[in-house]
Each structure stands twice: as structure tokens, then as C-alpha cells.
Tab-separated table of C-alpha atoms in Angstrom:
chain	number	residue	atom	x	y	z
G	1	UNK	CA	-82.837	195.978	-12.317
G	2	UNK	CA	-81.715	195.979	-15.958
G	3	UNK	CA	-81.494	199.775	-15.876
G	4	UNK	CA	-79.221	199.589	-12.817
G	5	UNK	CA	-76.935	197.051	-14.524
G	6	UNK	CA	-76.794	199.181	-17.679
G	7	UNK	CA	-75.997	202.306	-15.649
G	8	UNK	CA	-73.181	200.521	-13.798
G	9	UNK	CA	-71.806	199.258	-17.105
G	10	UNK	CA	-71.845	202.738	-18.631
G	11	UNK	CA	-70.137	204.195	-15.549
G	12	UNK	CA	-67.515	201.443	-15.673
G	13	UNK	CA	-66.756	202.109	-19.327
G	14	UNK	CA	-66.541	205.849	-18.646
G	15	UNK	CA	-64.173	205.243	-15.722
G	16	UNK	CA	-61.968	202.976	-17.834
G	17	UNK	CA	-61.784	205.543	-20.634
G	18	UNK	CA	-60.924	208.293	-18.154
G	19	UNK	CA	-58.215	206.131	-16.553
G	20	UNK	CA	-56.824	205.392	-20.017
G	21	UNK	CA	-56.704	209.112	-20.896
G	22	UNK	CA	-55.076	210.004	-17.556
G	23	UNK	CA	-52.357	207.409	-18.000
G	24	UNK	CA	-53.641	204.920	-15.439
G	25	UNK	CA	-54.683	202.202	-17.874
G	26	UNK	CA	-53.541	198.617	-17.911
G	27	UNK	CA	-51.170	199.004	-20.853
G	28	UNK	CA	-47.971	199.743	-18.951
G	29	UNK	CA	-48.657	203.470	-18.849
G	30	UNK	CA	-46.560	205.121	-16.229
G	31	UNK	CA	-44.737	208.355	-15.691
G	32	UNK	CA	-43.688	208.592	-19.349
G	33	UNK	CA	-46.850	207.706	-21.246
G	34	UNK	CA	-47.717	204.559	-23.161
G	35	UNK	CA	-44.259	203.904	-24.573
G	36	UNK	CA	-42.034	204.636	-21.603
G	37	UNK	CA	-39.396	207.107	-22.656
G	38	UNK	CA	-39.207	205.679	-26.164
G	39	UNK	CA	-36.934	202.727	-25.450
G	40	UNK	CA	-39.395	200.156	-24.028
G	41	UNK	CA	-36.922	199.130	-21.344
G	42	UNK	CA	-38.597	200.532	-18.261
G	43	UNK	CA	-40.386	197.685	-16.580
G	44	UNK	CA	-43.290	198.056	-14.220
G	45	UNK	CA	-41.218	196.784	-11.297
G	46	UNK	CA	-38.549	199.446	-11.768
G	47	UNK	CA	-41.171	202.186	-11.947
G	48	UNK	CA	-42.885	200.849	-8.849
G	49	UNK	CA	-39.662	200.636	-6.841
G	50	UNK	CA	-38.518	204.089	-7.951
G	51	UNK	CA	-41.900	205.603	-7.151
G	52	UNK	CA	-41.814	204.004	-3.672
G	53	UNK	CA	-38.288	205.331	-3.106
G	54	UNK	CA	-39.225	208.820	-4.278
G	55	UNK	CA	-42.195	208.849	-1.907
G	56	UNK	CA	-40.057	207.567	0.942
G	57	UNK	CA	-37.437	210.321	0.602
G	58	UNK	CA	-39.935	213.064	-0.366
G	59	UNK	CA	-38.190	213.793	-3.662
G	60	UNK	CA	-39.326	216.786	-5.666
G	61	UNK	CA	-40.533	216.229	-9.238
G	62	UNK	CA	-37.336	217.865	-10.530
G	63	UNK	CA	-35.241	215.450	-8.465
G	64	UNK	CA	-37.298	212.519	-9.731
G	65	UNK	CA	-36.743	213.490	-13.363
G	66	UNK	CA	-33.020	214.038	-12.839
G	67	UNK	CA	-32.559	210.729	-10.998
G	68	UNK	CA	-34.466	208.846	-13.690
G	69	UNK	CA	-32.294	210.555	-16.326
G	70	UNK	CA	-29.134	209.465	-14.462
G	71	UNK	CA	-30.402	205.889	-14.287
G	72	UNK	CA	-31.307	205.926	-17.973
G	73	UNK	CA	-27.804	207.134	-18.815
G	74	UNK	CA	-26.343	204.366	-16.623
G	75	UNK	CA	-28.558	201.798	-18.328
G	76	UNK	CA	-27.420	202.955	-21.775
G	77	UNK	CA	-23.753	202.681	-20.825
G	78	UNK	CA	-24.222	199.233	-19.273
G	79	UNK	CA	-26.047	198.000	-22.382
G	80	UNK	CA	-23.239	199.316	-24.591
G	81	UNK	CA	-20.649	197.508	-22.472
G	82	UNK	CA	-22.734	194.349	-22.541
G	83	UNK	CA	-22.912	194.520	-26.331
G	84	UNK	CA	-19.120	194.709	-26.433
G	85	UNK	CA	-18.855	191.560	-24.326
G	86	UNK	CA	-21.352	189.759	-26.568
G	87	UNK	CA	-19.236	190.616	-29.591
G	88	UNK	CA	-16.255	188.961	-27.885
G	89	UNK	CA	-18.063	185.606	-27.750
G	90	UNK	CA	-17.120	184.817	-31.329
G	91	UNK	CA	-13.460	185.504	-30.587
G	92	UNK	CA	-13.622	183.265	-27.515
G	93	UNK	CA	-15.228	180.505	-29.558
G	94	UNK	CA	-12.468	180.793	-32.169
G	95	UNK	CA	-9.791	180.624	-29.449
G	96	UNK	CA	-11.337	177.479	-27.986
G	97	UNK	CA	-12.029	175.766	-31.312
G	98	UNK	CA	-8.434	175.004	-32.227
G	99	UNK	CA	-6.413	171.987	-31.148
G	100	UNK	CA	-4.302	174.272	-28.930
G	101	UNK	CA	-5.713	177.182	-26.917
G	102	UNK	CA	-4.768	180.376	-28.742
G	103	UNK	CA	-3.301	182.569	-25.996
G	104	UNK	CA	-3.274	185.712	-28.144
G	105	UNK	CA	-6.959	185.406	-29.011
G	106	UNK	CA	-7.789	184.593	-25.379
G	107	UNK	CA	-5.852	187.661	-24.241
G	108	UNK	CA	-7.788	189.831	-26.705
G	109	UNK	CA	-11.105	188.462	-25.420
G	110	UNK	CA	-10.144	189.044	-21.799
G	111	UNK	CA	-8.979	192.549	-22.697
G	112	UNK	CA	-12.403	193.320	-24.135
G	113	UNK	CA	-14.084	191.920	-21.023
G	114	UNK	CA	-11.804	193.985	-18.766
G	115	UNK	CA	-12.592	197.109	-20.794
G	116	UNK	CA	-16.337	196.440	-20.467
G	117	UNK	CA	-16.012	195.946	-16.709
G	118	UNK	CA	-14.078	199.209	-16.447
G	119	UNK	CA	-16.753	201.006	-18.455
G	120	UNK	CA	-19.526	199.666	-16.222
G	121	UNK	CA	-17.572	200.602	-13.101
G	122	UNK	CA	-17.067	204.175	-14.303
G	123	UNK	CA	-20.741	204.396	-15.330
G	124	UNK	CA	-21.893	203.284	-11.877
G	125	UNK	CA	-19.560	205.725	-10.153
G	126	UNK	CA	-20.753	208.535	-12.413
G	127	UNK	CA	-24.406	207.721	-11.739
G	128	UNK	CA	-23.798	207.557	-7.986
G	129	UNK	CA	-22.042	210.928	-8.091
G	130	UNK	CA	-24.876	212.429	-10.108
G	131	UNK	CA	-27.603	211.134	-7.797
G	132	UNK	CA	-25.596	212.084	-4.691
G	133	UNK	CA	-25.358	215.660	-5.957
G	134	UNK	CA	-29.106	215.848	-6.531
G	135	UNK	CA	-30.116	214.871	-2.999
G	136	UNK	CA	-30.039	216.927	0.175
G	137	UNK	CA	-28.452	215.716	3.414
G	138	UNK	CA	-31.706	214.312	4.825
G	139	UNK	CA	-32.454	212.335	1.656
G	140	UNK	CA	-28.915	210.959	1.478
G	141	UNK	CA	-29.248	209.866	5.109
G	142	UNK	CA	-32.563	208.142	4.396
G	143	UNK	CA	-31.145	206.227	1.428
G	144	UNK	CA	-28.057	205.271	3.438
G	145	UNK	CA	-30.336	203.966	6.214
G	146	UNK	CA	-32.321	201.935	3.676
G	147	UNK	CA	-29.143	200.403	2.279
G	148	UNK	CA	-27.865	199.647	5.747
G	149	UNK	CA	-31.121	197.927	6.707
G	150	UNK	CA	-31.039	195.860	3.502
G	151	UNK	CA	-34.345	197.007	2.091
G	152	UNK	CA	-37.155	199.479	1.926
G	153	UNK	CA	-39.626	197.637	4.059
G	154	UNK	CA	-37.972	197.742	7.451
G	155	UNK	CA	-36.589	194.225	7.675
G	156	UNK	CA	-34.293	195.505	10.358
G	157	UNK	CA	-30.565	196.002	10.473
G	158	UNK	CA	-28.164	193.429	9.190
G	159	UNK	CA	-27.292	190.979	11.913
G	160	UNK	CA	-23.979	191.729	13.549
G	161	UNK	CA	-21.750	189.538	15.655
G	162	UNK	CA	-23.344	187.833	18.609
G	163	UNK	CA	-22.888	189.614	21.945
G	164	UNK	CA	-20.052	188.318	24.051
G	165	UNK	CA	-21.024	185.895	26.790
G	166	UNK	CA	-19.804	186.860	30.232
């Protein structure tokens, strides 16, 4: 009995080491190795959702890499815009601190916020154009159907108006 327990333990350790080497360990290893793509921003949920979407639309590995690259570029641009908005917080605090609201400082803050929103909008449009160009007609149709149904898991179409009573 002790030999059986020892053998199972050895096999378990060997399986864990193999899983670790193959990138299936419990340390957040995913498509990009132990450190994501070097930025530590790719969460397990995002990887799981993207993997499920790629399986659902039968994306090729080249499409997967290109889509992930588009999303990474979008994420970088959104983070840059967010940093610009965070820098405007000090200016907003200075505008509010005085006895009278400083309209010039408030206008400058709102200008920075508007610029950040414009940057995010253009980044999203660029990412959508990039992903749209990578997909074939069938894949675009599948994604459109998923968006229309409000989810990946077949929750059904969005409820429309009630049928007219006769």
C-alpha cells in the first residue's frame, strides 16, 4: 500500500512538472508564457474569453495573434489617454480650491478630458477596423450574432417590443 501511494505521488509530481514546462501550470501561464507579453496586464479572464471567442469563430493562429496585437495596441492607447486624464486632476483641484471657480482652469481641464475621449474613440475605431479586416465574412457574421444576442452563451436575442394584441 505504501508503494502504491509513493508511486502515485511520484506520478503526480512528474505530471505537475510536465504541466509547468508545457505552460499549463498554476502561475498564470497562458498563450504568452509566464509573464504574459511582458506587460503583466493580461488577466486570466481576458485570456479565457478570447480563447472561447477564437474557438467559437474557428480563428486561425495567425488571426488570433493579429487580433491580440490589435487589442494590445488599443489597451496601450487607452492607458495613455487615461494617464492624461489623471494628470488633469491636479488642475481640476486647483480650479476648485479658490474662492471663485476659475473658468479658465476648468476649461483647460475639460479640454484635456475631451482630448482623451477623442483619443479613446479613435483607438476603438482603429481597433475595430483592424479586427474587421482580419476576419472573413462567416466570422464577422458569427461575432455580429453574438453581439446581437448579448453574449457568447446563447442567452437568446434581446427582447423586442411585445406583439400587438388583436
